[in-house]
Amino acid sequence: MNSRSPGLVRDGSRANEVAILRAALEAFGAKGFHGASMRDVARGAGTSLSNLYNYFPAKSQLLAELLRLANDELLARITEAVSGAGERAADRLRAAIAAHVAFVVDHQVESLVALSEVRYLAGVAREGVVAARDSTQNIYERIVADGVRDGEFRTPYPDDAARNIVSLCSAIATWYRPGGRLSKQDLGEQHARYALALLEAELPPARSGKGAGR
Amino acid sequence: MNSRSPGLVRDGSRANEVAILRAALEAFGAKGFHGASMRDVARGAGTSLSNLYNYFPAKSQLLAELLRLANDELLARITEAVSGAGERAADRLRAAIAAHVAFVVDHQVESLVALSEVRYLAGVAREGVVAARDSTQNIYERIVADGVRDGEFRTPYPDDAARNIVSLCSAIATWYRPGGRLSKQDLGEQHARYALALLEAELPPARSGKGAGR
Amino acid sequence: MNSRSPGLVRDGSRANEVAILRAALEAFGAKGFHGASMRDVARGAGTSLSNLYNYFPAKSQLLAELLRLANDELLARITEAVSGAGERAADRLRAAIAAHVAFVVDHQVESLVALSEVRYLAGVAREGVVAARDSTQNIYERIVADGVRDGEFRTPYPDDAARNIVSLCSAIATWYRPGGRLSKQDLGEQHARYALALLEAELPPARSGKGAGR
Amino acid sequence: MNSRSPGLVRDGSRANEVAILRAALEAFGAKGFHGASMRDVARGAGTSLSNLYNYFPAKSQLLAELLRLANDELLARITEAVSGAGERAADRLRAAIAAHVAFVVDHQVESLVALSEVRYLAGVAREGVVAARDSTQNIYERIVADGVRDGEFRTPYPDDAARNIVSLCSAIATWYRPGGRLSKQDLGEQHARYALALLEAELPPARSGKGAGR
DNA sequence: AATGAATGAGTGTTCATTCAT
DNA sequence: TATGAATGAACACTCATTCAT
């Protein structure tokens, strides 16, 4: 124990853990969970294959941790955004979607991996991740229910709307490329409007929404 | 089919090919492309491992053929549905979505695999599949453009609407379970309304759309 | 299938299986079950590592098959020897021990491996092998019981005698070297006399038994 | 133990060494030398993996020390027992066997490991252990030779008798379970009689030796 | 004496694919 | 067309051991 720089060793350890997680993320993102090997991860993390196992006891736990982190972060961001939004359902929805879209754009690979590799999780790990995902969707469901109750949303299909809104936001991860036509904020506004329209909310008249003309 | 015809061998051959494709579909659907092995496919098809290679020269071509078939079929169904629909964009959209949703429900595994395993296609195979997928999306884009031109759709974001509509339809494959609350037709109507709402079309007042109440 | 030399392929297959079993026997004998690797076995069998798995699905099954063969053969030899022996218990014991010792000498490595590596067998395989071993010991127990009943054996401890006789015979595998002082037959006679003495049978006066002097 | 004494550190050290040896014994006993890992030992000893190497420079030396201790203890016990016994060979044999059997029962795992894992010792360590084992057997050989010289033992095979007597005693480790039919003393008497009978000594008429009836 | 991190060789096993028939 | 045997590379993971502290 280095008594003069407390935490340094642990920090080094943490740093390694982070490097491994980052490498795993890249590997799983590029080749998929089964397509990526622990050797890929080790190479990406700049460590030896066997040392990986000092940090994560199994490949599956690497995925589990990755998804747990991503889903928790997403949930936290949306929760916070909603808590800071106004009373009206439309406002809360706008806040949620802005946070959601921002997360997907900021963490595209995490989002992609969370979307496409959950299926390879098993057991407790799966349940935890699914729970976080459900929590996220629940936020939308509550907003939708409130909006319907208050007469803000008039969709005849409120029960399935939340899921579809989540789908729309998640799907961004599958095609987004940085530097595209729309900025992160633009994308957020766009998706908020898509969502509100889908819910059959009252909308301000369309003006010159970016991406409108060709 | 005709046991006297000289085509019998070919038919047997065809039968085998179909069995192999079906087995590959199930395997890829259950475990993912990289998670499923050629042995899994052979077992599922009831043939020997090595005989697989008499029909498909590589695992990747199994996936390619699978995706080609699925995308072509989807494209054909939507194309036909649209061609038989009315003049108005909303009508054509309804027809397209009905066909689309029906395909996803009828061929859920195909849809799921097409959604999640395209990434493992490379080279020409990929291009072919991507082309078919683009053709499908183009149909929606044309409808959207027409609707906007005719004043039916008032969304400020017409350029990205088609992609999102496709997303909504495709996403059904990720959660649908036969025998659920909504029938195939219900789902089609629901998604058509979601899409039209998203496009900010004029909509009939919501009545008692299934799934509305609890 | 080669229709002109039926069985050739299977024979080749059999030959390979035998070569693998032989190599496994040598490897397990030399280094123990856990000390020997499948690569050792493959090298010894003159085939590739992966091809081993076309014949035996797991290392443990190699051991299981080895032990099954050895124990069955031993049981068969002793059974046959006893069935061809006289009525008197001493005669049957002599026959059993002669066969037993001959087997151990003829198949020293098998005997050694059967003795020291059974513990690494698990599940059904273990039960099968243990059953065969018990059957062998049962033969001795029956002979002992008969001899006691007939007054041939006067040991006060007949219940544990059979196990100890088996021990004496098995132990040969741990020290025997071909070309030693005693021939296979000598060893058999010696152990028969040891066993009869242990059972406190009436014995002919000792003459010049080999190994008596120095 | 004595917290004030300067020997505390050494005692702690000793305590650790003992814990490690005990853990190694259990691990090797349960899984065999090659089947047990240094991690198993560390876990069992309640210390870290790397700290093991402060006490034993290699896995093999753990085994060596274990076997040395066991064989030395056995040798010491038998030596002492014999030295306190009478003049007659039969009496010395009885004493030796009583001590031998008691050791095997008291230290079953040590005995088992000594029996089955010696083969994995190499070099000097092996020689030391083999020497101790030979010393033990030599005691028996001397007794046998004396008994033969004095006419107490009339076996025609005196040269191999000692080894077999040792075998009989060692074999107890392979099947003994505490709480069985025979006590430690019973087992000792039983094996003494087996041994004397095997040597063709004059024996008192069998009475009701435990384990005789059913 | 004690630790956690690290390593390189090695483990049993499976992979997609090819070969001979 | 169909098979079983074969292969070499790769897989996830564990090993005994060492290093820095």
PDB file of C-alpha atoms in Angstrom, chain C:
ATOM      1  CA  MET C   1     -19.688 -45.932 -48.365  1.00  0.00           C
ATOM      2  CA  ASN C   2     -17.269 -48.245 -50.080  1.00  0.00           C
ATOM      3  CA  SER C   3     -19.518 -51.041 -51.193  1.00  0.00           C
ATOM      4  CA  ARG C   4     -16.644 -53.337 -52.065  1.00  0.00           C
ATOM      5  CA  SER C   5     -14.904 -53.284 -48.752  1.00  0.00           C
ATOM      6  CA  PRO C   6     -17.720 -53.107 -46.315  1.00  0.00           C
ATOM      7  CA  GLY C   7     -16.624 -52.312 -42.858  1.00  0.00           C
ATOM      8  CA  LEU C   8     -13.370 -50.803 -43.984  1.00  0.00           C
ATOM      9  CA  VAL C   9     -14.393 -47.328 -43.099  1.00  0.00           C
ATOM     10  CA  ARG C  10     -15.853 -48.460 -39.843  1.00  0.00           C
ATOM     11  CA  ASP C  11     -12.717 -50.479 -39.252  1.00  0.00           C
ATOM     12  CA  GLY C  12     -10.657 -47.406 -39.852  1.00  0.00           C
ATOM     13  CA  SER C  13     -12.906 -45.615 -37.487  1.00  0.00           C
ATOM     14  CA  ARG C  14     -12.579 -48.402 -34.973  1.00  0.00           C
ATOM     15  CA  ALA C  15      -8.841 -48.378 -35.421  1.00  0.00           C
ATOM     16  CA  ASN C  16      -8.786 -44.719 -34.602  1.00  0.00           C
ATOM     17  CA  GLU C  17     -10.965 -45.202 -31.602  1.00  0.00           C
ATOM     18  CA  VAL C  18      -8.644 -47.882 -30.364  1.00  0.00           C
ATOM     19  CA  ALA C  19      -5.600 -45.731 -30.974  1.00  0.00           C
ATOM     20  CA  ILE C  20      -7.184 -42.906 -29.035  1.00  0.00           C
ATOM     21  CA  LEU C  21      -8.088 -45.168 -26.156  1.00  0.00           C
ATOM     22  CA  ARG C  22      -4.605 -46.571 -26.094  1.00  0.00           C
ATOM     23  CA  ALA C  23      -3.078 -43.119 -26.142  1.00  0.00           C
ATOM     24  CA  ALA C  24      -5.398 -41.966 -23.397  1.00  0.00           C
ATOM     25  CA  LEU C  25      -4.448 -44.975 -21.332  1.00  0.00           C
ATOM     26  CA  GLU C  26      -0.787 -44.220 -21.679  1.00  0.00           C
ATOM     27  CA  ALA C  27      -1.262 -40.557 -20.964  1.00  0.00           C
ATOM     28  CA  PHE C  28      -3.454 -41.086 -17.937  1.00  0.00           C
ATOM     29  CA  GLY C  29      -1.134 -43.787 -16.730  1.00  0.00           C
ATOM     30  CA  ALA C  30       1.916 -41.605 -17.041  1.00  0.00           C
ATOM     31  CA  LYS C  31       0.572 -38.296 -15.807  1.00  0.00           C
ATOM     32  CA  GLY C  32      -2.746 -39.033 -14.198  1.00  0.00           C
ATOM     33  CA  PHE C  33      -6.127 -37.942 -15.484  1.00  0.00           C
ATOM     34  CA  HIS C  34      -5.731 -34.290 -14.626  1.00  0.00           C
ATOM     35  CA  GLY C  35      -2.057 -34.205 -15.421  1.00  0.00           C
ATOM     36  CA  ALA C  36      -2.564 -35.471 -18.945  1.00  0.00           C
ATOM     37  CA  SER C  37      -4.039 -33.188 -21.555  1.00  0.00           C
ATOM     38  CA  MET C  38      -6.187 -33.926 -24.526  1.00  0.00           C
ATOM     39  CA  ARG C  39      -3.290 -32.656 -26.574  1.00  0.00           C
ATOM     40  CA  ASP C  40      -1.148 -35.404 -25.065  1.00  0.00           C
ATOM     41  CA  VAL C  41      -3.758 -37.918 -26.052  1.00  0.00           C
ATOM     42  CA  ALA C  42      -4.063 -36.552 -29.576  1.00  0.00           C
ATOM     43  CA  ARG C  43      -0.318 -36.623 -30.043  1.00  0.00           C
ATOM     44  CA  GLY C  44      -0.152 -40.179 -28.751  1.00  0.00           C
ATOM     45  CA  ALA C  45      -2.971 -41.255 -31.024  1.00  0.00           C
ATOM     46  CA  GLY C  46      -1.452 -39.569 -34.032  1.00  0.00           C
ATOM     47  CA  THR C  47      -4.479 -37.452 -34.753  1.00  0.00           C
ATOM     48  CA  SER C  48      -5.523 -33.867 -34.339  1.00  0.00           C
ATOM     49  CA  LEU C  49      -6.831 -32.499 -31.112  1.00  0.00           C
ATOM     50  CA  SER C  50     -10.216 -31.655 -32.518  1.00  0.00           C
ATOM     51  CA  ASN C  51     -10.660 -35.026 -34.103  1.00  0.00           C
ATOM     52  CA  LEU C  52     -10.594 -36.614 -30.670  1.00  0.00           C
ATOM     53  CA  TYR C  53     -13.973 -35.104 -30.108  1.00  0.00           C
ATOM     54  CA  ASN C  54     -15.431 -36.996 -33.035  1.00  0.00           C
ATOM     55  CA  TYR C  55     -14.835 -40.135 -31.012  1.00  0.00           C
ATOM     56  CA  PHE C  56     -15.255 -39.062 -27.433  1.00  0.00           C
ATOM     57  CA  PRO C  57     -17.313 -36.031 -26.537  1.00  0.00           C
ATOM     58  CA  ALA C  58     -15.325 -35.218 -23.440  1.00  0.00           C
ATOM     59  CA  LYS C  59     -12.108 -36.092 -21.673  1.00  0.00           C
ATOM     60  CA  SER C  60     -14.074 -37.636 -18.867  1.00  0.00           C
ATOM     61  CA  GLN C  61     -15.716 -40.056 -21.239  1.00  0.00           C
ATOM     62  CA  LEU C  62     -12.340 -41.220 -22.372  1.00  0.00           C
ATOM     63  CA  LEU C  63     -11.576 -42.149 -18.806  1.00  0.00           C
ATOM     64  CA  ALA C  64     -14.999 -43.678 -18.367  1.00  0.00           C
ATOM     65  CA  GLU C  65     -14.619 -45.897 -21.396  1.00  0.00           C
ATOM     66  CA  LEU C  66     -11.138 -46.921 -20.344  1.00  0.00           C
ATOM     67  CA  LEU C  67     -12.258 -47.942 -16.898  1.00  0.00           C
ATOM     68  CA  ARG C  68     -15.368 -49.629 -18.154  1.00  0.00           C
ATOM     69  CA  LEU C  69     -13.346 -51.760 -20.521  1.00  0.00           C
ATOM     70  CA  ALA C  70     -10.781 -52.662 -17.893  1.00  0.00           C
ATOM     71  CA  ASN C  71     -13.254 -53.551 -15.193  1.00  0.00           C
ATOM     72  CA  ASP C  72     -15.461 -55.509 -17.531  1.00  0.00           C
ATOM     73  CA  GLU C  73     -12.524 -57.477 -18.816  1.00  0.00           C
ATOM     74  CA  LEU C  74     -11.289 -58.220 -15.331  1.00  0.00           C
ATOM     75  CA  LEU C  75     -14.734 -59.285 -14.238  1.00  0.00           C
ATOM     76  CA  ALA C  76     -15.118 -61.498 -17.282  1.00  0.00           C
ATOM     77  CA  ARG C  77     -11.779 -63.158 -16.769  1.00  0.00           C
ATOM     78  CA  ILE C  78     -12.386 -63.924 -13.139  1.00  0.00           C
ATOM     79  CA  THR C  79     -15.921 -65.090 -13.774  1.00  0.00           C
ATOM     80  CA  GLU C  80     -14.770 -67.482 -16.425  1.00  0.00           C
ATOM     81  CA  ALA C  81     -11.882 -68.762 -14.360  1.00  0.00           C
ATOM     82  CA  VAL C  82     -14.093 -69.456 -11.394  1.00  0.00           C
ATOM     83  CA  SER C  83     -16.754 -71.166 -13.454  1.00  0.00           C
ATOM     84  CA  GLY C  84     -14.160 -73.559 -14.777  1.00  0.00           C
ATOM     85  CA  ALA C  85     -12.720 -74.370 -11.384  1.00  0.00           C
ATOM     86  CA  GLY C  86     -13.541 -77.172  -8.995  1.00  0.00           C
ATOM     87  CA  GLU C  87     -16.065 -77.325  -6.235  1.00  0.00           C
ATOM     88  CA  ARG C  88     -13.909 -76.533  -3.293  1.00  0.00           C
ATOM     89  CA  ALA C  89     -13.637 -72.910  -2.275  1.00  0.00           C
ATOM     90  CA  ALA C  90      -9.859 -73.079  -2.172  1.00  0.00           C
ATOM     91  CA  ASP C  91      -9.780 -74.227  -5.770  1.00  0.00           C
ATOM     92  CA  ARG C  92     -12.116 -71.499  -6.904  1.00  0.00           C
ATOM     93  CA  LEU C  93     -10.084 -68.950  -5.027  1.00  0.00           C
ATOM     94  CA  ARG C  94      -6.902 -70.162  -6.638  1.00  0.00           C
ATOM     95  CA  ALA C  95      -8.516 -69.901 -10.064  1.00  0.00           C
ATOM     96  CA  ALA C  96      -9.875 -66.430  -9.377  1.00  0.00           C
ATOM     97  CA  ILE C  97      -6.564 -65.149  -8.135  1.00  0.00           C
ATOM     98  CA  ALA C  98      -4.626 -66.659 -10.994  1.00  0.00           C
ATOM     99  CA  ALA C  99      -6.916 -64.865 -13.441  1.00  0.00           C
ATOM    100  CA  HIS C 100      -6.841 -61.682 -11.431  1.00  0.00           C
ATOM    101  CA  VAL C 101      -3.080 -61.562 -11.179  1.00  0.00           C
ATOM    102  CA  ALA C 102      -2.698 -62.447 -14.822  1.00  0.00           C
ATOM    103  CA  PHE C 103      -4.958 -59.579 -15.774  1.00  0.00           C
ATOM    104  CA  VAL C 104      -3.066 -57.110 -13.648  1.00  0.00           C
ATOM    105  CA  VAL C 105       0.213 -58.223 -15.110  1.00  0.00           C
ATOM    106  CA  ASP C 106      -1.101 -58.281 -18.654  1.00  0.00           C
ATOM    107  CA  HIS C 107      -2.813 -54.925 -18.287  1.00  0.00           C
ATOM    108  CA  GLN C 108      -0.755 -53.196 -15.736  1.00  0.00           C
ATOM    109  CA  VAL C 109      -1.458 -49.679 -16.889  1.00  0.00           C
ATOM    110  CA  GLU C 110      -5.171 -50.302 -17.155  1.00  0.00           C
ATOM    111  CA  SER C 111      -5.116 -51.714 -13.639  1.00  0.00           C
ATOM    112  CA  LEU C 112      -3.147 -48.802 -12.316  1.00  0.00           C
ATOM    113  CA  VAL C 113      -5.403 -46.258 -13.934  1.00  0.00           C
ATOM    114  CA  ALA C 114      -8.486 -48.118 -12.769  1.00  0.00           C
ATOM    115  CA  LEU C 115      -7.081 -48.068  -9.280  1.00  0.00           C
ATOM    116  CA  SER C 116      -6.003 -44.475  -9.059  1.00  0.00           C
ATOM    117  CA  GLU C 117      -8.239 -42.501 -11.403  1.00  0.00           C
ATOM    118  CA  VAL C 118     -11.710 -43.842 -10.594  1.00  0.00           C
ATOM    119  CA  ARG C 119     -12.104 -40.957  -8.254  1.00  0.00           C
ATOM    120  CA  TYR C 120     -12.245 -38.571 -11.170  1.00  0.00           C
ATOM    121  CA  LEU C 121     -15.225 -40.285 -12.678  1.00  0.00           C
ATOM    122  CA  ALA C 122     -18.577 -38.714 -11.981  1.00  0.00           C
ATOM    123  CA  GLY C 123     -22.212 -39.483 -12.512  1.00  0.00           C
ATOM    124  CA  VAL C 124     -23.416 -42.520 -14.374  1.00  0.00           C
ATOM    125  CA  ALA C 125     -19.992 -43.442 -15.590  1.00  0.00           C
ATOM    126  CA  ARG C 126     -18.803 -43.746 -12.035  1.00  0.00           C
ATOM    127  CA  GLU C 127     -21.713 -45.925 -11.054  1.00  0.00           C
ATOM    128  CA  GLY C 128     -21.143 -48.317 -13.900  1.00  0.00           C
ATOM    129  CA  VAL C 129     -17.511 -48.747 -13.037  1.00  0.00           C
ATOM    130  CA  VAL C 130     -18.183 -49.086  -9.339  1.00  0.00           C
ATOM    131  CA  ALA C 131     -20.802 -51.703 -10.108  1.00  0.00           C
ATOM    132  CA  ALA C 132     -18.330 -53.763 -12.114  1.00  0.00           C
ATOM    133  CA  ARG C 133     -15.801 -53.458  -9.326  1.00  0.00           C
ATOM    134  CA  ASP C 134     -18.337 -54.556  -6.803  1.00  0.00           C
ATOM    135  CA  SER C 135     -19.251 -57.522  -8.930  1.00  0.00           C
ATOM    136  CA  THR C 136     -15.650 -58.592  -8.927  1.00  0.00           C
ATOM    137  CA  GLN C 137     -15.398 -58.311  -5.195  1.00  0.00           C
ATOM    138  CA  ASN C 138     -18.672 -60.183  -4.819  1.00  0.00           C
ATOM    139  CA  ILE C 139     -17.149 -63.196  -6.462  1.00  0.00           C
ATOM    140  CA  TYR C 140     -14.481 -63.270  -3.823  1.00  0.00           C
ATOM    141  CA  GLU C 141     -17.032 -62.747  -1.102  1.00  0.00           C
ATOM    142  CA  ARG C 142     -19.062 -65.690  -2.252  1.00  0.00           C
ATOM    143  CA  ILE C 143     -16.014 -67.916  -2.348  1.00  0.00           C
ATOM    144  CA  VAL C 144     -15.010 -66.812   1.111  1.00  0.00           C
ATOM    145  CA  ALA C 145     -18.485 -67.387   2.468  1.00  0.00           C
ATOM    146  CA  ASP C 146     -18.611 -70.855   0.924  1.00  0.00           C
ATOM    147  CA  GLY C 147     -15.212 -71.734   2.294  1.00  0.00           C
ATOM    148  CA  VAL C 148     -16.152 -70.586   5.739  1.00  0.00           C
ATOM    149  CA  ARG C 149     -19.395 -72.518   5.587  1.00  0.00           C
ATOM    150  CA  ASP C 150     -17.566 -75.671   4.517  1.00  0.00           C
ATOM    151  CA  GLY C 151     -14.948 -75.285   7.191  1.00  0.00           C
ATOM    152  CA  GLU C 152     -12.187 -74.714   4.675  1.00  0.00           C
ATOM    153  CA  PHE C 153     -11.464 -71.184   5.869  1.00  0.00           C
ATOM    154  CA  ARG C 154     -11.193 -70.543   9.544  1.00  0.00           C
ATOM    155  CA  THR C 155     -10.463 -66.808   9.657  1.00  0.00           C
ATOM    156  CA  PRO C 156     -12.330 -64.946  12.388  1.00  0.00           C
ATOM    157  CA  TYR C 157     -12.717 -62.024   9.970  1.00  0.00           C
ATOM    158  CA  PRO C 158     -14.354 -63.412   6.876  1.00  0.00           C
ATOM    159  CA  ASP C 159     -16.395 -60.290   6.160  1.00  0.00           C
ATOM    160  CA  ASP C 160     -13.429 -58.126   5.273  1.00  0.00           C
ATOM    161  CA  ALA C 161     -11.250 -60.770   3.776  1.00  0.00           C
ATOM    162  CA  ALA C 162     -12.462 -60.422   0.217  1.00  0.00           C
ATOM    163  CA  ARG C 163     -11.700 -56.735   0.075  1.00  0.00           C
ATOM    164  CA  ASN C 164      -8.211 -57.357   1.313  1.00  0.00           C
ATOM    165  CA  ILE C 165      -7.605 -60.101  -1.181  1.00  0.00           C
ATOM    166  CA  VAL C 166      -8.678 -57.750  -3.946  1.00  0.00           C
ATOM    167  CA  SER C 167      -6.320 -55.154  -2.522  1.00  0.00           C
ATOM    168  CA  LEU C 168      -3.414 -57.557  -2.618  1.00  0.00           C
ATOM    169  CA  CYS C 169      -4.045 -58.416  -6.243  1.00  0.00           C
ATOM    170  CA  SER C 170      -4.620 -54.830  -7.318  1.00  0.00           C
ATOM    171  CA  ALA C 171      -1.509 -53.637  -5.568  1.00  0.00           C
ATOM    172  CA  ILE C 172       0.613 -55.646  -7.940  1.00  0.00           C
ATOM    173  CA  ALA C 173      -0.056 -52.966 -10.523  1.00  0.00           C
ATOM    174  CA  THR C 174       1.757 -50.418  -8.403  1.00  0.00           C
ATOM    175  CA  TRP C 175       5.115 -52.113  -8.322  1.00  0.00           C
ATOM    176  CA  TYR C 176       5.270 -54.850 -10.941  1.00  0.00           C
ATOM    177  CA  ARG C 177       7.964 -54.574 -13.577  1.00  0.00           C
ATOM    178  CA  PRO C 178       8.146 -57.129 -16.393  1.00  0.00           C
ATOM    179  CA  GLY C 179      11.130 -59.403 -16.122  1.00  0.00           C
ATOM    180  CA  GLY C 180      11.096 -59.387 -12.373  1.00  0.00           C
ATOM    181  CA  ARG C 181      11.985 -62.219 -10.047  1.00  0.00           C
ATOM    182  CA  LEU C 182       8.605 -63.905 -10.318  1.00  0.00           C
ATOM    183  CA  SER C 183       6.775 -64.913 -13.443  1.00  0.00           C
ATOM    184  CA  LYS C 184       3.108 -64.239 -13.957  1.00  0.00           C
ATOM    185  CA  GLN C 185       2.287 -67.785 -12.852  1.00  0.00           C
ATOM    186  CA  ASP C 186       4.595 -67.561  -9.858  1.00  0.00           C
ATOM    187  CA  LEU C 187       2.891 -64.345  -8.822  1.00  0.00           C
ATOM    188  CA  GLY C 188      -0.474 -66.001  -9.146  1.00  0.00           C
ATOM    189  CA  GLU C 189       0.534 -68.944  -7.005  1.00  0.00           C
ATOM    190  CA  GLN C 190       2.144 -66.660  -4.479  1.00  0.00           C
ATOM    191  CA  HIS C 191      -0.914 -64.505  -4.123  1.00  0.00           C
ATOM    192  CA  ALA C 192      -3.178 -67.521  -3.966  1.00  0.00           C
ATOM    193  CA  ARG C 193      -1.158 -68.833  -1.057  1.00  0.00           C
ATOM    194  CA  TYR C 194      -1.127 -65.417   0.618  1.00  0.00           C
ATOM    195  CA  ALA C 195      -4.883 -65.314   0.266  1.00  0.00           C
ATOM    196  CA  LEU C 196      -5.493 -68.809   1.508  1.00  0.00           C
ATOM    197  CA  ALA C 197      -3.168 -68.200   4.426  1.00  0.00           C
ATOM    198  CA  LEU C 198      -4.964 -64.973   5.206  1.00  0.00           C
ATOM    199  CA  LEU C 199      -8.212 -66.929   5.237  1.00  0.00           C
ATOM    200  CA  GLU C 200      -6.566 -69.439   7.575  1.00  0.00           C
ATOM    201  CA  ALA C 201      -7.081 -72.343   5.251  1.00  0.00           C
ATOM    202  CA  GLU C 202      -5.239 -75.606   5.627  1.00  0.00           C
ATOM    203  CA  LEU C 203      -2.089 -75.288   3.556  1.00  0.00           C
ATOM    204  CA  PRO C 204       0.419 -77.783   2.249  1.00  0.00           C
ATOM    205  CA  PRO C 205       3.747 -77.452   4.008  1.00  0.00           C
ATOM    206  CA  ALA C 206       5.903 -74.763   2.480  1.00  0.00           C
ATOM    207  CA  ARG C 207       8.615 -76.165   0.268  1.00  0.00           C
ATOM    208  CA  SER C 208      10.955 -74.017  -1.678  1.00  0.00           C
ATOM    209  CA  GLY C 209       8.524 -71.396  -2.922  1.00  0.00           C
ATOM    210  CA  LYS C 210      10.254 -69.067  -5.322  1.00  0.00           C
ATOM    211  CA  GLY C 211      11.314 -65.898  -3.669  1.00  0.00           C
ATOM    212  CA  ALA C 212      11.916 -67.758  -0.470  1.00  0.00           C
ATOM    213  CA  GLY C 213      15.649 -67.409  -0.227  1.00  0.00           C
ATOM    214  CA  ARG C 214      17.924 -64.544  -0.887  1.00  0.00           C
TER     215      ARG C 214
END
